[in-house]
XYZ file of C-alpha atoms in Angstrom:
543
model
C 24.115 88.450 -144.446
C 23.630 88.712 -148.184
C 20.809 86.151 -148.488
C 18.354 88.014 -146.252
C 19.338 91.203 -148.063
C 18.355 89.929 -151.456
C 15.220 88.293 -149.982
C 14.133 91.697 -148.595
C 14.748 93.487 -151.746
C 12.767 91.105 -153.929
C 9.838 90.450 -151.582
C 8.902 93.737 -150.174
C 5.933 95.618 -151.714
C 7.560 98.939 -151.505
C 7.011 99.407 -155.508
C 3.436 99.636 -154.698
C 3.758 101.917 -151.787
C 2.983 99.243 -149.226
C 5.569 99.701 -146.557
C 7.068 97.502 -143.694
C 4.996 94.799 -142.167
C 5.449 91.207 -142.872
C 4.811 89.900 -146.549
C 4.236 86.150 -147.034
C 4.976 85.254 -150.671
C 3.268 82.151 -152.525
C 2.736 80.160 -149.275
C 1.713 76.678 -149.898
C -1.992 75.785 -149.080
C -1.050 73.826 -146.009
C 0.739 76.840 -144.493
C -2.138 79.160 -145.333
C -4.511 76.853 -143.721
C -2.309 76.498 -140.550
C -2.058 80.317 -140.280
C -5.759 80.667 -140.704
C -6.443 78.227 -137.902
C -3.753 79.744 -135.636
C -5.253 83.362 -136.191
C -8.678 81.857 -135.126
C -10.039 82.847 -138.584
C -11.366 79.414 -139.474
C -11.771 75.683 -138.380
C -11.231 72.306 -139.880
C -13.971 69.922 -140.821
C -13.794 66.282 -139.627
C -11.775 65.376 -142.898
C -9.366 68.236 -142.469
C -10.807 70.849 -144.873
C -10.440 74.473 -143.974
C -13.837 76.298 -143.489
C -14.216 80.136 -143.069
C -16.909 82.607 -142.773
C -16.700 85.666 -145.099
C -18.427 87.828 -142.632
C -21.050 90.697 -143.475
C -20.892 89.775 -147.275
C -21.840 86.274 -148.173
C -22.216 86.886 -151.889
C -21.112 89.541 -154.411
C -22.339 93.051 -153.980
C -23.379 94.008 -157.676
C -24.445 97.602 -156.819
C -20.892 98.278 -155.402
C -19.079 97.315 -158.428
C -17.468 100.106 -160.519
C -15.334 100.753 -163.551
C -12.999 103.681 -163.730
C -14.288 105.988 -166.620
C -11.244 107.272 -168.553
C -9.899 107.397 -172.119
C -9.629 103.543 -172.347
C -13.206 102.746 -171.075
C -15.297 105.846 -172.002
C -16.571 104.789 -175.485
C -16.134 100.970 -174.981
C -18.153 100.214 -171.743
C -21.962 99.736 -171.689
C -22.538 102.300 -168.841
C -25.564 101.860 -166.631
C -26.689 100.033 -163.498
C -24.530 97.027 -164.390
C -21.404 98.981 -165.063
C -21.228 102.120 -162.899
C -18.655 104.689 -163.427
C -16.035 106.136 -160.961
C -13.495 108.864 -161.672
C -9.692 108.257 -162.015
C -9.255 110.694 -159.074
C -11.545 108.839 -156.766
C -9.886 105.556 -157.709
C -6.395 106.939 -156.880
C -7.742 108.212 -153.396
C -9.182 104.754 -152.616
C -5.970 103.042 -153.853
C -3.903 105.166 -151.601
C -6.356 104.538 -148.540
C -5.917 100.765 -149.084
C -2.186 101.028 -149.543
C -1.919 102.894 -146.217
C -4.364 100.470 -144.602
C -2.287 97.392 -145.656
C 1.088 99.031 -144.758
C 2.677 97.747 -141.493
C 0.366 94.634 -141.410
C 1.156 91.070 -141.991
C -0.056 90.399 -145.648
C -0.096 87.649 -148.111
C 1.034 87.934 -151.755
C 0.567 85.551 -154.596
C 1.641 85.281 -158.204
C -0.667 83.338 -160.593
C -2.099 83.652 -164.056
C -5.443 83.307 -165.849
C -6.252 81.992 -169.406
C -4.901 78.393 -169.932
C -4.251 78.884 -173.618
C -0.560 80.055 -173.568
C -1.215 82.792 -176.215
C -3.746 84.469 -173.859
C -2.045 84.077 -170.543
C -2.553 86.957 -168.280
C -0.304 87.290 -165.168
C -2.014 88.254 -162.034
C -0.396 89.369 -158.673
C -2.662 89.357 -155.702
C -1.991 91.046 -152.396
C -4.489 90.027 -149.595
C -5.000 91.040 -146.053
C -6.314 87.485 -145.007
C -4.445 84.327 -145.316
C -7.534 82.379 -146.613
C -8.432 84.920 -149.305
C -4.732 83.991 -150.603
C -5.754 80.177 -150.479
C -8.818 81.029 -152.631
C -6.563 82.748 -155.169
C -4.257 79.663 -155.059
C -7.278 77.484 -155.853
C -8.971 79.517 -158.537
C -6.243 81.075 -160.586
C -3.709 78.999 -162.586
C -0.593 78.025 -160.595
C 2.827 78.887 -162.289
C 5.675 76.578 -161.928
C 8.677 77.469 -159.659
C 10.707 78.445 -162.661
C 8.015 80.684 -163.998
C 7.690 82.424 -160.546
C 11.383 83.483 -160.770
C 10.878 86.295 -163.274
C 7.353 86.900 -162.750
C 5.888 90.248 -163.958
C 2.267 90.971 -163.439
C -0.189 92.139 -166.087
C -2.817 92.932 -163.335
C -2.732 93.615 -159.690
C -5.421 92.822 -157.169
C -5.486 94.638 -153.781
C -7.799 93.006 -151.522
C -8.582 94.624 -148.146
C -11.763 93.289 -146.579
C -11.107 95.083 -143.229
C -10.916 98.585 -144.972
C -14.239 100.423 -145.060
C -14.477 103.744 -146.835
C -15.456 106.290 -144.211
C -16.978 108.784 -146.716
C -18.392 106.750 -149.593
C -20.391 109.825 -151.075
C -17.212 111.883 -151.122
C -15.441 108.893 -153.089
C -18.196 108.540 -155.597
C -19.232 105.100 -154.375
C -22.493 103.946 -152.761
C -21.356 102.539 -149.163
C -18.171 101.407 -147.325
C -17.495 98.429 -149.474
C -16.473 98.417 -153.224
C -14.985 96.397 -156.112
C -13.334 98.583 -158.729
C -11.602 97.796 -162.155
C -9.134 100.425 -163.489
C -8.250 99.279 -167.066
C -5.557 101.979 -167.588
C -3.671 101.090 -164.384
C -4.603 97.362 -164.605
C -5.716 97.112 -160.889
C -8.663 95.554 -159.300
C -9.328 97.120 -155.983
C -11.605 95.231 -153.397
C -12.410 96.848 -150.072
C -14.844 96.306 -147.203
C -15.991 92.756 -148.423
C -14.373 89.489 -147.613
C -16.440 87.583 -150.104
C -13.864 85.828 -152.185
C -15.953 85.724 -155.436
C -15.242 89.418 -155.770
C -11.631 88.816 -156.833
C -12.615 86.050 -159.227
C -15.429 87.996 -160.849
C -13.351 91.184 -160.954
C -10.732 89.534 -163.108
C -13.432 87.660 -165.237
C -15.061 91.279 -165.888
C -11.732 92.650 -166.944
C -11.166 89.657 -169.416
C -14.704 90.242 -170.636
C -13.573 93.685 -171.915
C -10.013 93.083 -172.983
C -10.532 89.717 -174.888
C -13.257 90.728 -177.340
C -11.852 94.285 -177.958
C -8.055 93.529 -178.202
C -7.745 89.753 -178.943
C -10.915 88.672 -180.952
C -11.774 86.141 -178.268
C -15.363 85.583 -177.153
C -15.406 85.363 -173.239
C -18.118 83.122 -171.947
C -19.777 82.463 -168.529
C -20.154 78.760 -169.258
C -18.764 75.198 -168.475
C -17.106 73.010 -171.088
C -16.001 69.370 -171.740
C -14.506 67.411 -174.486
C -15.239 63.925 -175.843
C -13.060 60.925 -176.799
C -13.015 62.201 -180.337
C -11.793 65.542 -179.387
C -15.414 67.301 -179.813
C -15.972 69.990 -177.373
C -19.204 70.917 -175.856
C -20.025 74.202 -174.120
C -22.854 74.759 -171.418
C -24.239 78.157 -170.811
C -26.694 78.625 -167.937
C -27.422 80.801 -164.941
C -27.211 79.528 -161.359
C -29.275 76.527 -160.635
C -29.806 75.429 -164.255
C -27.375 72.503 -164.316
C -24.165 73.958 -165.767
C -21.992 72.188 -163.297
C -23.996 68.996 -163.047
C -24.344 68.441 -166.758
C -20.846 69.128 -167.710
C -19.629 66.529 -165.272
C -19.827 63.475 -167.595
C -17.956 60.145 -166.896
C -17.419 59.855 -170.724
C -16.028 63.326 -171.288
C -13.191 65.299 -169.833
C -13.897 68.580 -167.995
C -12.336 71.615 -169.424
C -13.765 73.968 -166.811
C -16.951 74.735 -164.958
C -17.471 78.449 -165.188
C -15.310 80.845 -167.349
C -13.951 80.201 -170.831
C -12.711 82.003 -173.913
C -13.479 80.924 -177.627
C -10.579 81.912 -179.871
C -10.529 82.816 -183.732
C -8.915 79.223 -184.081
C -11.709 77.525 -182.351
C -9.861 76.695 -179.295
C -12.121 76.633 -176.046
C -9.812 77.501 -172.983
C -10.510 77.754 -169.246
C -9.746 81.117 -167.672
C -9.280 79.491 -164.287
C -7.356 76.855 -162.366
C -10.133 75.748 -160.005
C -13.906 75.569 -159.270
C -16.103 77.669 -157.002
C -19.248 75.449 -156.554
C -22.329 75.906 -154.549
C -22.656 73.397 -151.764
C -26.232 73.950 -150.383
C -27.897 70.628 -150.122
C -24.881 68.974 -151.394
C -24.860 65.101 -151.403
C -22.360 62.607 -152.605
C -25.045 60.855 -154.659
C -26.285 63.990 -156.380
C -22.814 65.748 -156.973
C -20.157 63.116 -156.508
C -17.340 65.205 -158.180
C -17.860 68.316 -155.992
C -18.374 66.263 -152.852
C -15.157 64.273 -153.225
C -13.357 67.444 -154.173
C -13.913 68.831 -150.653
C -10.747 67.630 -148.894
C -7.627 69.270 -147.517
C -6.607 72.162 -149.872
C -10.313 73.085 -150.485
C -11.921 76.190 -148.982
C -15.416 76.024 -147.574
C -17.357 79.228 -147.071
C -20.146 79.955 -144.672
C -21.207 76.369 -143.984
C -22.649 75.408 -140.678
C -21.193 72.512 -138.673
C -22.996 69.427 -137.064
C -21.885 68.493 -133.596
C -19.365 65.818 -134.951
C -17.457 68.386 -136.937
C -18.920 67.539 -140.388
C -20.462 70.277 -142.524
C -24.226 70.560 -142.574
C -24.677 71.219 -146.274
C -28.537 71.474 -145.529
C -28.164 74.409 -143.271
C -28.603 77.702 -144.909
C -28.856 79.822 -141.779
C -25.743 81.964 -142.701
C -26.599 81.960 -146.404
C -28.151 80.097 -149.322
C -24.942 80.844 -151.170
C -22.712 78.396 -149.201
C -19.551 77.697 -151.427
C -16.393 75.624 -151.862
C -13.327 76.545 -153.901
C -10.743 73.770 -154.856
C -8.068 73.475 -157.399
C -9.273 71.797 -160.601
C -6.881 68.805 -159.991
C -9.251 67.847 -157.157
C -11.555 66.490 -159.910
C -10.451 63.274 -161.503
C -11.672 63.329 -165.094
C -10.093 66.607 -166.306
C -8.570 67.748 -169.619
C -5.019 68.396 -168.413
C -4.201 71.348 -170.646
C -7.583 72.926 -169.636
C -8.138 73.797 -173.375
C -9.329 71.904 -176.438
C -10.493 72.514 -179.974
C -13.304 71.710 -182.118
C -16.539 73.042 -180.525
C -19.299 71.125 -181.913
C -22.327 71.814 -179.579
C -23.395 74.772 -177.569
C -26.129 74.204 -174.956
C -28.134 77.055 -173.287
C -29.528 75.541 -170.068
C -32.586 77.209 -168.646
C -34.915 76.078 -165.686
C -38.283 77.126 -167.020
C -40.545 77.054 -164.082
C -43.447 78.034 -166.099
C -43.349 74.488 -167.760
C -43.883 75.987 -171.280
C -40.447 75.603 -173.095
C -39.539 72.380 -174.688
C -37.107 70.080 -172.943
C -34.731 70.235 -176.005
C -34.867 72.280 -179.153
C -32.528 73.189 -181.788
C -31.826 76.928 -182.546
C -31.138 78.771 -185.757
C -28.365 81.352 -185.634
C -30.735 84.227 -185.222
C -32.503 82.307 -182.364
C -29.260 81.484 -180.668
C -28.091 85.042 -180.652
C -31.570 86.102 -179.369
C -31.682 83.451 -176.529
C -27.934 84.148 -175.667
C -28.635 88.025 -175.400
C -31.746 87.258 -173.266
C -30.175 84.772 -170.899
C -33.549 83.492 -169.573
C -34.265 81.237 -166.562
C -37.047 81.421 -164.050
C -36.711 81.901 -160.417
C -39.192 79.764 -158.306
C -41.013 82.141 -156.034
C -40.066 82.528 -152.326
C -41.257 80.025 -149.694
C -44.034 82.348 -148.467
C -47.454 80.664 -148.173
C -49.716 81.251 -151.262
C -46.889 82.503 -153.548
C -46.586 79.947 -156.357
C -46.135 82.123 -159.333
C -42.463 81.848 -160.821
C -40.624 84.938 -161.782
C -38.877 85.202 -165.125
C -35.212 86.111 -164.765
C -33.134 87.577 -167.632
C -29.290 87.951 -167.482
C -27.674 89.045 -170.710
C -25.277 86.587 -172.123
C -25.925 84.334 -169.036
C -23.625 86.632 -167.200
C -24.845 90.151 -167.178
C -23.215 91.410 -163.864
C -19.699 90.671 -165.367
C -20.145 91.915 -168.943
C -18.672 95.537 -169.419
C -19.615 95.678 -173.201
C -23.070 95.841 -174.731
C -24.546 92.320 -174.743
C -25.145 92.604 -178.602
C -21.400 92.658 -179.111
C -21.055 89.223 -177.476
C -24.279 88.067 -179.144
C -22.900 89.001 -182.631
C -19.544 87.358 -181.856
C -21.216 84.130 -180.831
C -23.359 84.053 -183.948
C -20.313 84.527 -186.121
C -18.231 81.936 -184.285
C -21.181 79.431 -184.474
C -21.509 79.852 -188.236
C -17.811 79.727 -188.963
C -17.229 76.647 -186.841
C -20.583 74.876 -188.019
C -21.660 74.535 -184.317
C -25.123 73.290 -183.373
C -26.892 75.181 -180.576
C -29.523 73.781 -178.487
C -31.785 75.164 -175.747
C -32.307 72.723 -172.848
C -35.032 73.284 -170.381
C -34.091 71.626 -166.977
C -37.170 73.123 -165.322
C -40.777 72.076 -165.376
C -43.096 69.855 -167.612
C -46.915 69.153 -167.495
C -47.630 72.630 -165.963
C -45.891 75.267 -164.017
C -44.071 75.047 -160.672
C -46.725 73.766 -158.074
C -48.741 71.800 -160.759
C -46.296 70.117 -163.086
C -43.170 68.258 -162.198
C -39.517 68.868 -162.742
C -37.981 67.229 -165.813
C -35.943 64.069 -164.614
C -32.182 64.673 -164.631
C -31.821 61.270 -166.338
C -34.022 62.543 -169.288
C -31.955 65.665 -169.685
C -28.700 63.603 -169.576
C -30.176 61.314 -172.212
C -30.959 64.371 -174.438
C -27.367 65.541 -174.163
C -25.891 62.318 -174.827
C -28.171 61.807 -177.711
C -27.133 65.120 -179.193
C -23.361 64.508 -178.587
C -23.598 61.091 -180.177
C -25.320 62.537 -183.301
C -28.506 60.727 -182.668
C -30.700 63.980 -183.307
C -29.108 64.522 -186.611
C -31.588 62.541 -188.740
C -34.804 62.952 -186.764
C -37.735 64.983 -187.821
C -38.316 68.380 -186.007
C -41.572 70.327 -185.538
C -41.668 74.145 -184.835
C -43.267 75.243 -181.554
C -45.916 77.810 -182.725
C -45.301 80.244 -179.890
C -41.578 80.294 -179.428
C -40.488 79.256 -182.944
C -38.232 76.671 -181.568
C -37.587 73.354 -183.429
C -38.463 70.324 -181.280
C -37.206 66.917 -182.175
C -40.049 64.296 -182.709
C -38.039 61.495 -181.117
C -35.017 61.251 -178.720
C -33.613 58.013 -177.551
C -34.101 57.371 -173.722
C -36.752 59.964 -173.557
C -40.579 59.504 -173.449
C -41.822 60.925 -176.803
C -44.795 62.497 -175.212
C -42.638 64.998 -173.266
C -40.793 66.509 -176.245
C -43.659 68.787 -177.276
C -44.499 70.589 -173.871
C -48.049 71.258 -174.964
C -48.731 67.434 -174.841
C -47.985 67.154 -171.119
C -50.456 69.745 -170.063
C -53.869 68.615 -169.301
C -55.572 71.813 -170.635
C -54.120 72.955 -174.043
C -55.602 76.510 -173.467
C -53.775 76.868 -170.173
C -50.522 75.933 -171.823
C -51.151 78.553 -174.533
C -52.050 81.191 -172.164
C -48.981 80.555 -169.934
C -46.801 80.416 -173.003
C -48.019 83.692 -174.459
C -47.364 85.232 -170.923
C -43.712 84.064 -171.034
C -43.215 85.081 -174.797
C -44.402 88.542 -173.703
C -41.757 88.652 -170.830
C -39.141 87.756 -173.541
C -40.200 90.660 -175.880
C -40.457 93.128 -173.068
C -36.975 92.191 -171.958
C -35.560 92.455 -175.336
C -36.730 95.984 -176.035
C -33.651 97.499 -174.496
C -31.502 95.568 -176.995
C -33.355 96.132 -180.229
C -31.554 99.271 -181.322
C -28.268 97.484 -181.499
C -29.537 94.135 -182.649
C -29.498 92.977 -186.348
C -32.905 92.046 -187.898
C -31.811 88.341 -187.889
C -31.408 88.415 -184.153
C -34.793 90.194 -183.477
C -36.537 87.607 -185.611
C -35.043 84.880 -183.456
C -37.519 85.767 -180.580
C -40.765 84.080 -179.930
C -43.220 84.331 -182.782
C -46.153 85.486 -180.804
C -46.787 88.223 -178.321
C -49.874 88.608 -176.296
C -51.166 91.240 -178.658
C -51.364 88.794 -181.497
C -54.193 86.364 -181.928
C -53.902 82.772 -182.272
C -57.224 81.817 -184.023
C -55.355 79.985 -186.872
C -54.013 77.394 -184.465
C -57.285 76.249 -182.827
């Protein structure tokens, strides 16, 4: 029969060396869910959403992430603990191991793409061992039309084999049995030994973070973005737990995306992805209505625990704090259909300052913007052990250091340049504490943070007076509609001014210490964007 003949020829994976076995191509989400349930690899919630467990790894394994060091990457990549090198020879050996491991099995192949702006579209072919990993790829990458699938040619290939563990890690130049490796010359992302789906997403994000700035003059950003009725775009940077997803979900604005974007030379902001990968720990419909309602058939829940009635128990973190859901972006109602928009007007850096010393809202100069971007500050609230109440400062360069193959100052300089060319305003928003540190002060109310962002987007802070914070050098508005004036200068909210100054100097010192590793590559303007005061300087003139 001629039909099966052509089918076999087109759908085998022989070109990659993967022989025999069954290959399921581009299955619909419903089929992937059905197969997952039939194979006993998942269960359905009371509303029919698929839930799976990712096994040993319930998060990314940053220490097992490698980049092949070859002619393409040797002089470009910022090598070190974030970007660890592996030889081309060891990569080839591991690729061959995975190919022979997948051969003869029933596997799942999917064609998709990333980068919503047509000019930067990058085609991705993914081959997965598990059906639900394939559903994740359907949700998270952009989905080609049937016509686009006909002559699909990939730019990058992902091979994902969670069941393969390297028997001799040291002999292959890696740390342990699992690994996530990018090869920029072959354009292959290899994931072995971990079923955590985020490894595929972040692998491709890391690849774009090297290719787009060096080859396309596009700034890649770990951020969310939305667009207003007048076509003005806002960008929200922030580490986990600072409010990126929450604050970009705005009933008056359309969501472009919640995690990964590019900023082009023509000032277009485009989503890399076709879906959202959201944390669901302590999720409620009241707090996060968009995410809560997106969890319906087609979505994929990871590592959640069930109640007796078949409903997910979002408060239960017994498997992991990092419980997640992925869903296609069309599960959210208020989206920008093209997933790109022009005219960036405001950039927000979100930080959760648990020391309670940063202003709730401040406007940054270009030098300060680059400094705070390269620093990527937030504070982690200390563990729940009794007696430990002191927060810990946490710095992640460019608000996404684990995924940035180039030196952070490259992205910082690009951001400065784009901001100045586009005439963008940059704001630092503290979604953390006021009136004292964690344990003494209180968390700034979400309604106040929303009011600050709305005021900025409406232009209400354009004409107000600002004063400069004498420790951090940040410009604080003296008035903001919908926000109590006394909280705008953080020192006002502390009972003891001396305690505020002491704590602020302590944090300023953490900033300076963290920035030391960047000073050689940073311009004078950027270095001067840091806190004005270090603990070695005296403060007599301010008393």
